[in-house]
Coordinates of N, CA, C and O in Angstrom, one line a residue:
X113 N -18.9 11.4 -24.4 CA -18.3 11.0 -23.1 C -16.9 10.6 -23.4 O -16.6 9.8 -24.3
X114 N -15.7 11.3 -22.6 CA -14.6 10.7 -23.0 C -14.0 9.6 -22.5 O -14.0 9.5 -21.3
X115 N -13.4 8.8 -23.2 CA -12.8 7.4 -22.6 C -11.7 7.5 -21.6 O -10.7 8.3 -21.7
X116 N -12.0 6.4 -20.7 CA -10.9 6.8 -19.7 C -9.5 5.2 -20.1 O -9.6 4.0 -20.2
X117 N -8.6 5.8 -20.1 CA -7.6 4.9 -20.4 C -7.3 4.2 -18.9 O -7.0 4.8 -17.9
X118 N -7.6 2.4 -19.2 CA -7.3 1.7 -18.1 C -5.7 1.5 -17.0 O -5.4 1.0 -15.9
X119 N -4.9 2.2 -18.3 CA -3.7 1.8 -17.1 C -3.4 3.2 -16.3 O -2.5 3.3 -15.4
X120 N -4.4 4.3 -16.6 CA -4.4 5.6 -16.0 C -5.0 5.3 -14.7 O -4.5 5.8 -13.8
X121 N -6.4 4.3 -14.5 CA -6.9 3.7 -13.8 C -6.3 3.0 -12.4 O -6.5 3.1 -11.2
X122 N -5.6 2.2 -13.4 CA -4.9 1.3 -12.7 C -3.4 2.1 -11.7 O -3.0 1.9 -10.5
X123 N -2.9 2.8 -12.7 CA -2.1 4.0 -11.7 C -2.5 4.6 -10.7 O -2.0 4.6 -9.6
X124 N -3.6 5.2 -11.1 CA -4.9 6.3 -10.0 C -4.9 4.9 -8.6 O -4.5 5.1 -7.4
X125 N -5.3 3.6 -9.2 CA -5.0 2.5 -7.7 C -4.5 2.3 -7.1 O -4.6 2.4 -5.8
X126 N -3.3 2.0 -8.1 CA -1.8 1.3 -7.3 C -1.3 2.9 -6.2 O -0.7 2.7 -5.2
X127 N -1.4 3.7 -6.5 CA -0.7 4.8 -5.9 C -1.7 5.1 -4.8 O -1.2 5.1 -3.7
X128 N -3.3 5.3 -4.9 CA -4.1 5.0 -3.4 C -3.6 3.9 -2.6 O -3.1 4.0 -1.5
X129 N -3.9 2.4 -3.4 CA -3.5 1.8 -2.3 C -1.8 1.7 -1.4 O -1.5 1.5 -0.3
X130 N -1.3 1.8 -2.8 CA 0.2 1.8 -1.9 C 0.2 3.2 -1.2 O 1.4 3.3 -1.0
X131 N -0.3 4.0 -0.9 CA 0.3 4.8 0.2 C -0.9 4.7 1.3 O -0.8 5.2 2.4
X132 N -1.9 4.1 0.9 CA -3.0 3.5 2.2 C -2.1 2.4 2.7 O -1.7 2.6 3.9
X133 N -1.7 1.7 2.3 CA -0.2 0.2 2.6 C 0.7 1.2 3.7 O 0.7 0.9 4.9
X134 N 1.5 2.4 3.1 CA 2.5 2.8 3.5 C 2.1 2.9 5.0 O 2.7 2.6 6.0
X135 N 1.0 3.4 5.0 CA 0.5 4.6 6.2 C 0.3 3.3 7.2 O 1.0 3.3 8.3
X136 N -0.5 2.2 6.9 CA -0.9 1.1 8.1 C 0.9 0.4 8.1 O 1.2 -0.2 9.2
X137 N 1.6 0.5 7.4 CA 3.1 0.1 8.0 C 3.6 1.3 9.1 O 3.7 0.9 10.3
X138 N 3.7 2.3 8.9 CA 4.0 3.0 10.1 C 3.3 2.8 11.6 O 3.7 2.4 12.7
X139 N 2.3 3.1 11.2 CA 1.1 2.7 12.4 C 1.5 1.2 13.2 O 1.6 1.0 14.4
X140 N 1.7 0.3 12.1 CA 2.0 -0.7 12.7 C 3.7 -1.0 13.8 O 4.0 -1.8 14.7
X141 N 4.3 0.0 13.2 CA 6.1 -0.3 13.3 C 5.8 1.2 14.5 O 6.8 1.3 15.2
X142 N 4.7 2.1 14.8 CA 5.0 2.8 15.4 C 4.3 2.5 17.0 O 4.7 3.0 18.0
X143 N 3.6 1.8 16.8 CA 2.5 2.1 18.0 C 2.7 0.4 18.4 O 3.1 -0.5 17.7
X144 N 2.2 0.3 19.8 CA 2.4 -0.9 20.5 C 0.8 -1.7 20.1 O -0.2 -1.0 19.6
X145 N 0.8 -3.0 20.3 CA -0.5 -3.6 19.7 C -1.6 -3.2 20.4 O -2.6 -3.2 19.7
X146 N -1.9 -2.8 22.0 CA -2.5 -2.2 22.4 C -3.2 -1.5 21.8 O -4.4 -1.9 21.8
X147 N -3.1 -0.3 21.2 CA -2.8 1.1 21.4 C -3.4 0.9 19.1 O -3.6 1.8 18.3
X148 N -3.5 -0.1 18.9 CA -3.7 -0.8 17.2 C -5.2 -0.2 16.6 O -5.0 0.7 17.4
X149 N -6.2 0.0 16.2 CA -7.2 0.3 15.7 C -7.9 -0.9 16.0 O -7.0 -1.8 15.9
X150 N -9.1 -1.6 16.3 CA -9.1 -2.8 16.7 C -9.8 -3.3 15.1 O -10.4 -4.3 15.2
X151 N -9.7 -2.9 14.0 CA -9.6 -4.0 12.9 C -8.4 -4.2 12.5 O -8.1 -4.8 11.4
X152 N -7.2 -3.6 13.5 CA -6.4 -4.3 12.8 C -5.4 -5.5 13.1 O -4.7 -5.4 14.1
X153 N -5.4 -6.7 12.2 CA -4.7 -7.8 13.0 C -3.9 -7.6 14.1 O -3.3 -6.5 14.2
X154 N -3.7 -8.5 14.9 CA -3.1 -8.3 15.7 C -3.0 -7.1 16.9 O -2.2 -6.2 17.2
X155 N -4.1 -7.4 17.1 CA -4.4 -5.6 18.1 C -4.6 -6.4 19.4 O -5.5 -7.2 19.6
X156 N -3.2 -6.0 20.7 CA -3.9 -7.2 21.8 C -4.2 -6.4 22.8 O -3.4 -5.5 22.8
X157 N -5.2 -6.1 23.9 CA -5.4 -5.3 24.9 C -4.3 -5.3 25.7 O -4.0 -6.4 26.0
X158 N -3.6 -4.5 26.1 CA -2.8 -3.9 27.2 C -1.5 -4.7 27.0 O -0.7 -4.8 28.0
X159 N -1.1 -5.2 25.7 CA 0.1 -5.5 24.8 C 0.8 -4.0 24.8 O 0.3 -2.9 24.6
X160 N 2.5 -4.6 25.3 CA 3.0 -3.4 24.6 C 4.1 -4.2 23.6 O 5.3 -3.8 23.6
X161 N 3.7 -5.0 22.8 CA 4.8 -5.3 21.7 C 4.4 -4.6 20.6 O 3.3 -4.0 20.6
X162 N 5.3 -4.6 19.6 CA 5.1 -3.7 18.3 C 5.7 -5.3 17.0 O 6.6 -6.1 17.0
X163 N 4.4 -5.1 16.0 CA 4.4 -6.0 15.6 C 5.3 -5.2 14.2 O 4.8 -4.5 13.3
X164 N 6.8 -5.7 14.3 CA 7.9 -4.6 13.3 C 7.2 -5.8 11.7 O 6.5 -5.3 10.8
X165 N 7.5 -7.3 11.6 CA 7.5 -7.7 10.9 C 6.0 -7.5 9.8 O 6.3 -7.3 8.6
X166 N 4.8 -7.4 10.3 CA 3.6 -7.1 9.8 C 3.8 -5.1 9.1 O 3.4 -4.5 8.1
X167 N 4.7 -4.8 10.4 CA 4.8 -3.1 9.2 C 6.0 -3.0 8.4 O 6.1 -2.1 7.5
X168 N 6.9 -3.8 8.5 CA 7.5 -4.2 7.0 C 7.0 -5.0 6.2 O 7.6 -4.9 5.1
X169 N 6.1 -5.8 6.3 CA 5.3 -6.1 5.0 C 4.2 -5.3 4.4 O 3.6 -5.3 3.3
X170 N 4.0 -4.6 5.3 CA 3.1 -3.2 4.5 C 4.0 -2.2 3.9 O 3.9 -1.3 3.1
X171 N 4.5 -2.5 4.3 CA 5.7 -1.0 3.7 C 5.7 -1.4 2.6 O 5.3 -0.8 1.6
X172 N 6.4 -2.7 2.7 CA 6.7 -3.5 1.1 C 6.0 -3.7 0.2 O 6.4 -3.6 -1.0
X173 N 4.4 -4.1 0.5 CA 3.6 -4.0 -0.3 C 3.3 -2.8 -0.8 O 3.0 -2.8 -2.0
X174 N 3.3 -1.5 0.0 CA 2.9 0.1 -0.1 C 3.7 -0.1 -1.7 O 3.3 -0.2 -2.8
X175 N 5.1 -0.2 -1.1 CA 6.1 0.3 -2.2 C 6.3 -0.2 -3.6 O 6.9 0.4 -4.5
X176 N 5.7 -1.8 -3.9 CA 5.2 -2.7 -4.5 C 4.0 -1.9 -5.8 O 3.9 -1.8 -7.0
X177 N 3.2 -1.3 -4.6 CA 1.8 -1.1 -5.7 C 2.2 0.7 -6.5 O 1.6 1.3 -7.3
X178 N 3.7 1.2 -5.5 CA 3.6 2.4 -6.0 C 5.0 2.3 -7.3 O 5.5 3.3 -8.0
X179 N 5.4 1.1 -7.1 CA 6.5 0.5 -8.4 C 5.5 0.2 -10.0 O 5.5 0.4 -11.2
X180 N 4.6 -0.5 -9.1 CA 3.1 -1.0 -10.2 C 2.5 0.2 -10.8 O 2.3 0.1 -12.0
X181 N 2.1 1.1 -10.3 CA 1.8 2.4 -10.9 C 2.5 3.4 -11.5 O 2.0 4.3 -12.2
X182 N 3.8 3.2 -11.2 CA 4.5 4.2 -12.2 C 4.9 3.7 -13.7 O 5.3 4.3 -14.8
X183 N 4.8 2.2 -13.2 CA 5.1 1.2 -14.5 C 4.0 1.7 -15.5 O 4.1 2.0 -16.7
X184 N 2.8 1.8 -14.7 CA 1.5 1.5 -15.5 C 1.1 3.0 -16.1 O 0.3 3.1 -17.1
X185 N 1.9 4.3 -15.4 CA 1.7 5.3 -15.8 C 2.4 5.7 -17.0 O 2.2 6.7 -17.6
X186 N 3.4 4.8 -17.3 CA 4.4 4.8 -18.6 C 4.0 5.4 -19.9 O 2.8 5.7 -20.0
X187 N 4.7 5.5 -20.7 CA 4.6 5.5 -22.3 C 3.9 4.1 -22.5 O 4.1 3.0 -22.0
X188 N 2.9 4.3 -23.5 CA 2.6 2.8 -23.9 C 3.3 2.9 -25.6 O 3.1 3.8 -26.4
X189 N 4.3 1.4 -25.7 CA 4.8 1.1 -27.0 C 4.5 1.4 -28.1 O 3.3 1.4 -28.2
X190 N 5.2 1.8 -29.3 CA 4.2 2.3 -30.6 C 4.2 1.0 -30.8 O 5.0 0.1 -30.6
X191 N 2.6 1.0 -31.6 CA 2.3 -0.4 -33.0 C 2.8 0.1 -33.8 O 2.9 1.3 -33.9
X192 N 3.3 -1.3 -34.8 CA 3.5 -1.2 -35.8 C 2.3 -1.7 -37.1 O 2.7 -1.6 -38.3

């Protein structure tokens, strides 16, 4: 069985979740709260505000976990 290297792992995450992040930021910054998926915070019936501040923090976070995965996809250091 071959071993799977953890920060290959951890890359394969950070890059799902940060563009699952990316995607609920647009949705959020695109669409009126109405109009929201109803799990998603802030979803109000027959609201037409757009909640910008909540899809710039998804954005941020998106862009966050896909900074964390390219880190984690790196060269790892030689030992000495």
């Amino acid at each position: 069985m071959a071993r799977v290297d953890n920060r290959l792992v951890l890359a394969a995450v950070g890059v799902i979740l940060g563009l699952a992040l990316i995607t609920v930021g647009v949705v959020y910054i695109a669409e009126p709260a109405s109009s929201l998926p109803s799990f998603f915070p802030g979803q109000t019936a027959g609201s037409s505000h757009h909640h910008i501040k909540h899809g710039i923090a998804a954005l941020l976070l998106g862009l966050g976990c896909l900074v964390f995965a390219w880190f984690q996809s790196g060269s790892t250091p030689a030992t000495e």
